[in-house]
Coordinates of C-alpha atoms and ligand atoms in Angstrom, one line a residue:
M1 CA 130.2 -218.3 17.6
K2 CA 133.6 -219.1 17.8
Y3 CA 134.6 -221.7 14.5
D4 CA 137.9 -224.5 15.0
Y5 CA 138.4 -222.3 11.5
L6 CA 138.9 -220.0 9.1
I7 CA 139.3 -220.6 6.0
V8 CA 140.1 -217.4 3.6
G9 CA 138.9 -219.4 -0.2
S10 CA 136.7 -221.4 -1.1
G11 CA 138.7 -222.6 -4.1
L12 CA 140.0 -226.7 -4.7
F13 CA 142.6 -226.1 -0.8
G14 CA 139.8 -224.5 1.4
S15 CA 137.5 -226.6 -0.4
V16 CA 139.2 -230.0 0.5
F17 CA 140.4 -228.6 3.5
A18 CA 136.9 -227.4 5.1
H19 CA 135.4 -230.8 3.8
E20 CA 137.9 -233.2 5.5
A21 CA 137.9 -230.7 8.7
A22 CA 134.1 -231.5 9.4
K23 CA 134.5 -234.8 8.9
K24 CA 137.2 -234.6 12.3
G25 CA 134.2 -232.7 14.2
K26 CA 135.9 -229.3 13.2
K27 CA 133.0 -226.0 13.0
C28 CA 134.8 -224.8 10.4
L29 CA 133.7 -221.2 8.9
V30 CA 135.0 -220.2 4.8
I31 CA 134.4 -217.1 3.4
D32 CA 135.5 -215.2 -0.1
R33 CA 135.8 -212.1 -1.3
R34 CA 134.2 -212.8 -4.5
D35 CA 130.1 -213.0 -5.4
H36 CA 130.5 -216.6 -5.1
L37 CA 132.0 -219.4 -3.6
G38 CA 134.6 -222.4 -6.0
G39 CA 137.6 -219.7 -6.7
N40 CA 139.6 -220.4 -10.6
I41 CA 137.0 -224.0 -11.1
Y42 CA 134.3 -221.9 -10.9
C43 CA 131.5 -221.7 -14.0
E44 CA 128.5 -219.9 -15.4
E45 CA 125.8 -221.6 -16.5
K46 CA 124.1 -220.2 -20.1
E47 CA 121.7 -221.7 -22.6
G48 CA 122.7 -224.9 -20.9
I49 CA 126.5 -224.3 -22.0
R50 CA 129.0 -224.0 -18.6
I51 CA 132.0 -221.4 -19.6
H52 CA 134.0 -221.6 -17.3
T53 CA 134.7 -218.3 -15.8
Y54 CA 138.6 -218.6 -15.2
G55 CA 139.7 -220.3 -18.3
A56 CA 139.7 -223.5 -19.2
H57 CA 140.0 -226.3 -16.5
I58 CA 140.9 -230.2 -17.4
F59 CA 141.5 -232.1 -14.8
H60 CA 143.9 -235.1 -15.3
T61 CA 146.2 -236.7 -12.4
S62 CA 148.0 -240.0 -12.3
N63 CA 147.8 -240.0 -8.5
R64 CA 145.0 -242.8 -7.9
Q65 CA 144.1 -241.8 -4.1
I66 CA 143.0 -238.0 -6.2
W67 CA 140.7 -239.4 -8.9
D68 CA 139.0 -241.6 -6.5
Y69 CA 138.6 -238.7 -4.3
V70 CA 137.1 -236.5 -7.4
N71 CA 135.6 -239.6 -8.0
Q72 CA 133.4 -239.4 -4.6
F73 CA 131.6 -236.7 -5.5
V74 CA 131.3 -235.9 -10.0
E75 CA 131.9 -238.7 -12.2
F76 CA 134.0 -237.6 -15.7
N77 CA 133.3 -237.3 -19.0
H78 CA 136.3 -239.3 -21.3
Y79 CA 137.1 -235.7 -22.6
V80 CA 140.5 -235.3 -23.3
N81 CA 142.7 -232.0 -23.5
S82 CA 143.7 -232.3 -27.7
P83 CA 144.4 -227.6 -28.3
V84 CA 145.8 -227.5 -31.6
A85 CA 148.9 -223.9 -32.4
N86 CA 147.6 -221.8 -34.8
Y87 CA 150.5 -219.7 -36.2
K88 CA 149.8 -217.5 -38.5
G89 CA 146.6 -219.7 -39.6
E90 CA 149.0 -222.5 -40.2
I91 CA 147.5 -224.8 -37.5
Y92 CA 150.5 -227.6 -35.3
N93 CA 148.6 -230.5 -32.8
L94 CA 150.0 -230.0 -29.8
P95 CA 150.9 -231.2 -27.3
F96 CA 155.4 -231.9 -29.7
N97 CA 154.5 -234.9 -31.5
M98 CA 154.1 -236.4 -35.0
N99 CA 151.5 -234.5 -35.9
T100 CA 153.5 -231.6 -35.6
F101 CA 156.9 -232.6 -36.2
S102 CA 155.2 -234.5 -39.5
R103 CA 153.2 -230.6 -39.9
M104 CA 156.2 -228.3 -39.7
W105 CA 158.9 -230.3 -42.2
G106 CA 157.2 -232.4 -44.4
I107 CA 158.1 -235.8 -42.7
S108 CA 156.8 -239.2 -41.4
T109 CA 159.3 -240.8 -39.3
P110 CA 160.2 -240.0 -35.6
Q111 CA 164.2 -240.8 -36.2
E112 CA 163.5 -238.2 -38.7
A113 CA 162.2 -236.5 -36.1
A114 CA 164.2 -236.9 -33.8
A115 CA 167.5 -236.2 -36.6
I116 CA 165.6 -232.8 -37.2
I117 CA 165.8 -232.4 -33.7
A118 CA 169.1 -233.1 -33.0
A119 CA 170.4 -230.5 -35.4
Q120 CA 168.8 -227.5 -34.3
R121 CA 169.0 -228.1 -31.0
K122 CA 173.5 -228.7 -31.1
A123 CA 173.7 -224.9 -30.2
I124 CA 172.6 -225.8 -27.0
T125 CA 175.2 -227.6 -24.7
G126 CA 174.3 -228.2 -20.8
T127 CA 171.6 -228.4 -18.4
P128 CA 169.6 -225.3 -20.0
E129 CA 168.8 -222.7 -18.1
N130 CA 166.4 -221.0 -19.2
L131 CA 163.3 -221.3 -20.9
E132 CA 164.7 -220.7 -24.4
E133 CA 167.8 -223.1 -24.1
Q134 CA 165.3 -226.2 -22.7
A135 CA 162.4 -225.5 -25.4
I136 CA 165.1 -225.7 -28.1
S137 CA 166.8 -228.6 -26.2
L138 CA 163.7 -230.1 -26.5
V139 CA 162.1 -229.5 -29.8
G140 CA 164.6 -227.3 -31.4
T141 CA 164.5 -224.3 -32.9
D142 CA 161.5 -224.0 -35.2
I143 CA 159.1 -224.8 -32.9
Y144 CA 160.2 -222.9 -30.7
Q145 CA 160.4 -219.5 -33.0
K146 CA 156.7 -220.4 -33.9
L147 CA 154.9 -222.5 -30.9
I148 CA 156.6 -221.4 -28.3
K149 CA 158.5 -218.0 -28.3
G150 CA 155.1 -215.3 -28.8
Y151 CA 153.3 -217.3 -27.1
T152 CA 155.4 -217.9 -23.8
E153 CA 156.2 -213.6 -23.9
K154 CA 151.9 -212.9 -24.7
Q155 CA 151.3 -215.6 -21.2
W156 CA 155.1 -214.1 -19.2
G157 CA 155.4 -210.7 -20.3
R158 CA 158.8 -212.0 -20.5
D159 CA 161.5 -213.3 -22.8
C160 CA 161.5 -216.7 -22.7
K161 CA 165.9 -216.4 -21.7
E162 CA 164.5 -215.2 -17.8
L163 CA 161.4 -217.7 -17.2
P164 CA 162.4 -220.4 -15.6
A165 CA 162.9 -223.9 -18.1
F166 CA 160.3 -226.2 -15.2
I167 CA 157.4 -223.5 -17.0
I168 CA 158.1 -225.7 -20.9
R169 CA 158.5 -228.3 -19.3
R170 CA 154.7 -228.8 -18.5
L171 CA 153.9 -229.9 -22.4
P172 CA 154.8 -233.3 -22.6
V173 CA 157.0 -234.1 -26.4
R174 CA 156.5 -237.6 -28.2
Y175 CA 157.6 -239.1 -30.1
T176 CA 154.1 -240.6 -31.6
Y177 CA 151.5 -239.5 -32.7
D178 CA 149.3 -238.9 -30.0
N179 CA 148.5 -235.8 -29.7
N180 CA 146.6 -235.7 -25.9
Y181 CA 147.9 -232.3 -23.3
F182 CA 148.9 -234.6 -20.7
N183 CA 150.1 -238.5 -19.5
D184 CA 148.4 -238.8 -16.3
R185 CA 146.5 -241.9 -16.1
Y186 CA 142.9 -240.3 -14.8
Q187 CA 141.3 -237.0 -17.0
G188 CA 138.2 -235.4 -18.2
I189 CA 135.6 -232.7 -17.4
P190 CA 132.7 -233.3 -14.0
I191 CA 129.9 -234.8 -15.5
G192 CA 127.2 -231.3 -14.7
G193 CA 130.1 -229.0 -13.9
Y194 CA 133.0 -228.8 -11.5
N195 CA 130.6 -226.2 -9.8
Q196 CA 128.8 -229.6 -8.0
I197 CA 133.2 -230.2 -6.7
I198 CA 132.7 -227.1 -4.0
E199 CA 128.8 -227.4 -3.8
K200 CA 129.2 -231.2 -1.8
L201 CA 132.5 -230.5 -0.6
L202 CA 131.0 -227.1 1.0
D203 CA 127.5 -229.4 2.5
G204 CA 126.7 -228.0 5.7
I205 CA 129.9 -226.0 6.4
D206 CA 128.8 -222.5 6.8
T207 CA 129.7 -219.9 3.7
E208 CA 129.8 -216.4 3.9
I209 CA 130.9 -215.0 0.6
G210 CA 131.9 -211.1 -0.7
A211 CA 134.1 -211.8 2.9
D212 CA 137.7 -210.5 2.6
F213 CA 139.9 -210.9 5.2
I214 CA 143.1 -208.4 4.7
A215 CA 139.9 -205.9 4.3
D216 CA 137.9 -207.1 8.2
R217 CA 141.5 -208.6 9.6
E218 CA 140.7 -208.0 13.0
K219 CA 136.4 -209.2 12.9
W220 CA 137.6 -213.0 11.2
E221 CA 141.1 -213.5 13.0
R222 CA 138.4 -213.2 16.2
A223 CA 136.1 -215.7 14.2
A224 CA 138.3 -218.9 14.9
D225 CA 141.6 -219.6 16.6
K226 CA 143.4 -221.6 13.7
I227 CA 143.3 -220.7 10.1
V228 CA 143.4 -221.7 6.7
Y229 CA 144.7 -219.1 4.2
T230 CA 144.5 -219.5 0.1
G231 CA 144.8 -216.5 -0.5
P232 CA 148.2 -214.5 -1.3
I233 CA 151.2 -215.0 0.8
D234 CA 152.3 -212.0 0.5
E235 CA 148.3 -209.7 0.5
Y236 CA 148.6 -211.6 4.4
F237 CA 151.6 -210.0 5.5
G238 CA 150.9 -205.8 4.1
Y239 CA 153.8 -206.7 1.9
E240 CA 156.9 -205.7 4.4
L241 CA 158.9 -207.4 2.9
G242 CA 157.8 -206.5 -1.4
R243 CA 155.4 -207.8 -3.7
L244 CA 155.2 -210.8 -5.7
E245 CA 155.1 -211.4 -8.6
Y246 CA 151.5 -212.0 -11.0
R247 CA 150.2 -212.2 -14.0
G248 CA 147.3 -212.2 -14.7
L249 CA 144.3 -212.3 -17.2
R250 CA 141.2 -211.0 -18.7
F251 CA 138.7 -213.1 -20.7
E252 CA 136.2 -212.0 -22.7
T253 CA 133.7 -213.9 -23.9
E254 CA 131.1 -213.6 -26.7
R255 CA 127.8 -215.2 -27.7
L256 CA 128.5 -216.1 -31.6
E257 CA 125.0 -217.7 -33.8
E258 CA 126.6 -220.6 -34.4
E259 CA 126.7 -224.5 -33.5
N260 CA 130.4 -225.3 -33.9
H261 CA 132.9 -221.8 -34.4
Q262 CA 136.2 -223.5 -34.4
G263 CA 136.2 -227.4 -33.8
V264 CA 137.7 -227.6 -30.7
A265 CA 137.6 -227.2 -26.9
V266 CA 141.6 -224.8 -27.4
M267 CA 142.8 -222.6 -29.5
N268 CA 146.3 -221.4 -29.1
Y269 CA 147.1 -219.0 -30.8
T270 CA 151.2 -218.5 -31.0
D271 CA 152.1 -215.9 -32.2
R272 CA 153.3 -212.8 -30.9
E273 CA 151.3 -210.1 -32.5
T274 CA 147.3 -212.1 -31.3
P275 CA 146.7 -210.2 -28.0
Y276 CA 145.2 -213.2 -27.2
T277 CA 147.5 -216.5 -25.8
R278 CA 144.1 -218.9 -26.5
V279 CA 140.3 -218.8 -27.5
I280 CA 138.6 -221.5 -25.5
E281 CA 135.3 -223.2 -27.5
H282 CA 132.8 -224.0 -23.6
K283 CA 130.6 -226.0 -25.6
H284 CA 133.4 -228.7 -26.5
F285 CA 133.9 -230.0 -23.1
E286 CA 131.0 -231.5 -22.6
F287 CA 130.8 -232.4 -26.6
G288 CA 127.8 -230.0 -26.6
H289 CA 125.4 -229.3 -29.6
Q290 CA 123.9 -226.6 -29.2
P291 CA 122.4 -224.1 -31.7
V292 CA 124.8 -221.3 -30.5
T293 CA 128.0 -220.8 -28.9
Y294 CA 130.4 -219.5 -26.3
I295 CA 133.7 -218.2 -27.2
T296 CA 135.9 -216.9 -25.0
R297 CA 140.0 -214.8 -25.3
E298 CA 142.2 -215.0 -23.3
Y299 CA 144.8 -211.5 -22.5
P300 CA 147.0 -211.9 -20.8
C301 CA 147.6 -209.2 -18.5
E302 CA 150.2 -207.3 -16.6
W303 CA 149.5 -208.3 -12.7
K304 CA 148.4 -205.5 -10.7
P305 CA 147.6 -204.8 -6.9
G306 CA 143.8 -205.2 -6.2
D307 CA 143.6 -208.0 -10.1
E308 CA 143.5 -211.2 -9.3
A309 CA 146.3 -212.8 -9.3
Y310 CA 145.8 -215.9 -11.8
Y311 CA 150.1 -217.5 -12.1
P312 CA 152.8 -217.1 -9.7
V313 CA 156.5 -215.7 -11.2
N314 CA 158.3 -218.2 -10.2
D315 CA 161.6 -217.2 -11.2
A316 CA 164.4 -216.7 -9.6
K317 CA 163.6 -212.9 -7.7
N318 CA 160.7 -213.6 -6.9
Q319 CA 160.8 -217.1 -5.6
A320 CA 164.1 -215.6 -3.0
L321 CA 161.2 -213.3 -1.9
Y322 CA 158.0 -216.4 -1.5
A323 CA 161.1 -217.8 0.7
K324 CA 161.7 -214.6 3.2
Y325 CA 157.6 -215.1 3.1
K326 CA 157.9 -218.5 3.5
A327 CA 159.6 -217.6 6.6
L328 CA 157.4 -215.2 8.2
A329 CA 154.2 -217.5 8.0
E330 CA 156.4 -220.3 10.1
K331 CA 156.5 -218.3 12.4
E332 CA 152.2 -217.3 12.6
T333 CA 152.6 -221.1 13.9
H334 CA 148.5 -221.0 14.0
V335 CA 148.1 -219.9 9.8
I336 CA 148.2 -222.9 7.5
F337 CA 148.9 -221.1 4.1
G338 CA 147.7 -223.3 1.0
G339 CA 146.9 -223.3 -2.2
R340 CA 148.3 -221.4 -5.7
L341 CA 148.6 -218.2 -4.0
G342 CA 149.6 -219.7 -0.9
E343 CA 151.8 -221.4 -1.2
Y344 CA 153.2 -219.4 -4.6
K345 CA 152.8 -222.3 -6.1
Y346 CA 152.1 -223.0 -9.8
Y347 CA 149.9 -225.7 -8.5
D348 CA 147.4 -227.7 -10.6
M349 CA 143.8 -229.2 -9.1
D350 CA 145.0 -232.6 -8.9
K351 CA 148.2 -231.3 -6.5
V352 CA 146.4 -228.6 -4.9
I353 CA 143.6 -231.5 -3.6
E354 CA 146.9 -233.6 -2.5
R355 CA 147.8 -231.0 -1.0
A356 CA 145.4 -229.7 1.6
L357 CA 144.5 -233.8 1.9
T358 CA 148.1 -233.9 2.8
C359 CA 147.9 -230.6 5.1
I360 CA 144.3 -232.8 7.2
D361 CA 147.0 -234.7 8.6
G362 CA 148.9 -233.2 10.2
I363 CA 145.3 -231.5 12.0
Ligands
LIG401 P1 141.5 -220.2 -6.1 O1 140.5 -221.2 -6.5 O2 142.2 -219.5 -7.3 O3 140.8 -220.7 -4.9 C1 140.8 -219.7 -3.4 C2 139.6 -218.0 -3.3 O4 140.9 -217.4 -1.5 C3 139.9 -216.9 -4.3 O5 137.7 -217.5 -4.9 C4 139.1 -215.8 -3.8 O6 139.0 -215.6 -4.1 C5 140.1 -216.6 -2.4 N1 141.3 -215.6 -1.5 C6 141.6 -215.0 -2.1 N2 142.4 -213.8 -1.0 C7 141.4 -213.6 -0.2 C8 140.8 -212.5 0.6 N3 141.7 -211.8 1.5 N4 139.9 -212.9 1.0 C9 138.6 -213.9 0.9 N5 139.1 -214.3 -0.1 C10 139.7 -214.4 -0.4 N6 144.4 -227.1 -12.9 C11 144.7 -228.1 -13.4 O7 144.5 -229.1 -13.3 N7 144.3 -228.3 -15.5 C12 143.5 -227.5 -15.9 O8 143.4 -227.3 -17.1 C13 143.6 -225.7 -15.0 N8 143.7 -224.5 -15.5 C14 144.3 -223.4 -14.9 C15 143.6 -222.1 -16.0 C16 143.7 -221.5 -15.4 C17 143.4 -219.2 -15.4 C18 144.0 -221.6 -13.8 C19 144.5 -220.1 -13.3 C20 144.8 -221.9 -13.7 C21 144.0 -223.3 -14.6 N9 144.4 -224.8 -12.9 C22 144.4 -226.1 -13.2 C23 144.4 -224.4 -12.3 C24 143.5 -224.3 -11.2 O9 143.2 -223.2 -10.6 C25 144.3 -224.7 -9.5 O10 144.6 -225.4 -9.2 C26 142.9 -224.1 -8.2 O11 142.0 -223.6 -9.0 C27 143.6 -224.3 -7.1 O12 143.3 -224.3 -6.2 P2 143.5 -223.0 -5.0 O13 142.2 -223.6 -3.8 O14 144.6 -223.0 -4.9 O15 142.8 -221.0 -5.4
LIG402 N1 152.9 -223.2 -23.9 C1 153.4 -223.1 -25.6 N2 153.0 -222.6 -26.4 C2 152.2 -223.6 -26.3 C3 151.2 -223.1 -24.6 C4 152.1 -223.6 -24.4 O1 154.8 -221.8 -25.5 O2 150.9 -223.3 -27.3 C5 154.2 -223.1 -22.5 C6 154.3 -221.6 -22.7 O3 155.0 -221.1 -21.7 C7 153.1 -222.2 -21.1 C8 154.2 -222.6 -20.7 O4 154.1 -223.9 -21.9 O5 153.3 -220.9 -19.4 C9 152.7 -224.1 -19.9 O6 151.1 -224.6 -20.6 P1 150.4 -224.5 -19.9 O7 148.9 -224.4 -21.7 O8 150.4 -226.4 -19.1 O9 149.8 -223.3 -19.4 P2 148.6 -223.1 -18.5 O10 147.0 -224.1 -19.0 O11 148.7 -224.2 -17.6 O12 148.7 -222.2 -18.4

């Protein structure tokens, strides 16, 4: 059977595209090389606890249209992400706010915090050129040393001086006692889990799992005239211009015979020596009270071909190579490259949905 669109990847980008294309009367086939649909938002359920298989996912957006869009499929609970940082046993609230400053310096007013940060950032003059300069300029050297440097170097496997400043600008810095990790107007976890979103998006659409586009390219290319490709863009082109770098992750999940292990969904380990960056206690995303709990330690690791690519490394070298792949992609007029890997961009879920909806407008 010939389809209008072959959609490679059943994550949010591919699934939203397929859903909207089907509404426009297009016949779509969605394939995924994993053994399940949903990409990185997929969850598995164990003993009534939904495990975020590919790392903690909290939906947040300031875009009302996107919020309404996802709420068509599922309702969201009132979870507000308020992770804590554990630096060698010292506990700090995140993101960087008056609770963090107070714990760090024993102060209580915004004026005192601002004065300390102003004194500590004196060394940075001009526009911050890298993550280290950006971090010190935002929160000073003490917080940089205890809460940012070690975590970031583990997460990215690179020195903070070699990383782009924008990575740290994702995090709010506030002179109020507010531990909400995001500034967005809307936030939550889907009641009943993320999988329902994908199930509803792909309802009535042909799908195939365990199906790798690259491994059987000629067959899949014959299936449709047009392709939506959400895998790594360099892999699509057979790495002909060289390899883009990605950051890998390894997840270690453990079942514990206790009701409440760490008292919070996300605890960041910000020292350099602890090999993992975060411990997720999944039940707290949904306010669970089961007698057991599941935790996942998240270990960043070097990515090599064949591994899952989790984060694009958007430093100058990789951005330059991506720009060359993007130029090649523009010549593939029958292919739309989308999503975190297809566009080599550090997109959150709301931005991926927004992009997919924009692409749909163009078909
Ligand atoms: P993906 O979900 O990666 O889907 C791509 C799919 O394509 C995959 O299923 C893959 O198997 C498939 N594929 C690739 N190549 C092929 C091929 N050759 N053949 C067949 N199939 C192929 N966002 C938030 O908004 N909030 C968060 O809290 C958050 N936390 C995150 C935590 C982690 C650890 C990570 C890694 C990401 C997080 N994100 C978060 C980002 C979020 O996961 C992404 O924005 C979103 O899932 C990207 O959707 P996508 O469709 O682009 O990609
Ligand atoms: N970060 C940090 N310390 C923390 C949390 C985050 O230094 O305790 C930095 C780190 O560089 C990280 C970036 O802020 O890569 C963005 O953090 P975020 O939690 O948004 O990362 P993600 O959830 O996308 O992995």
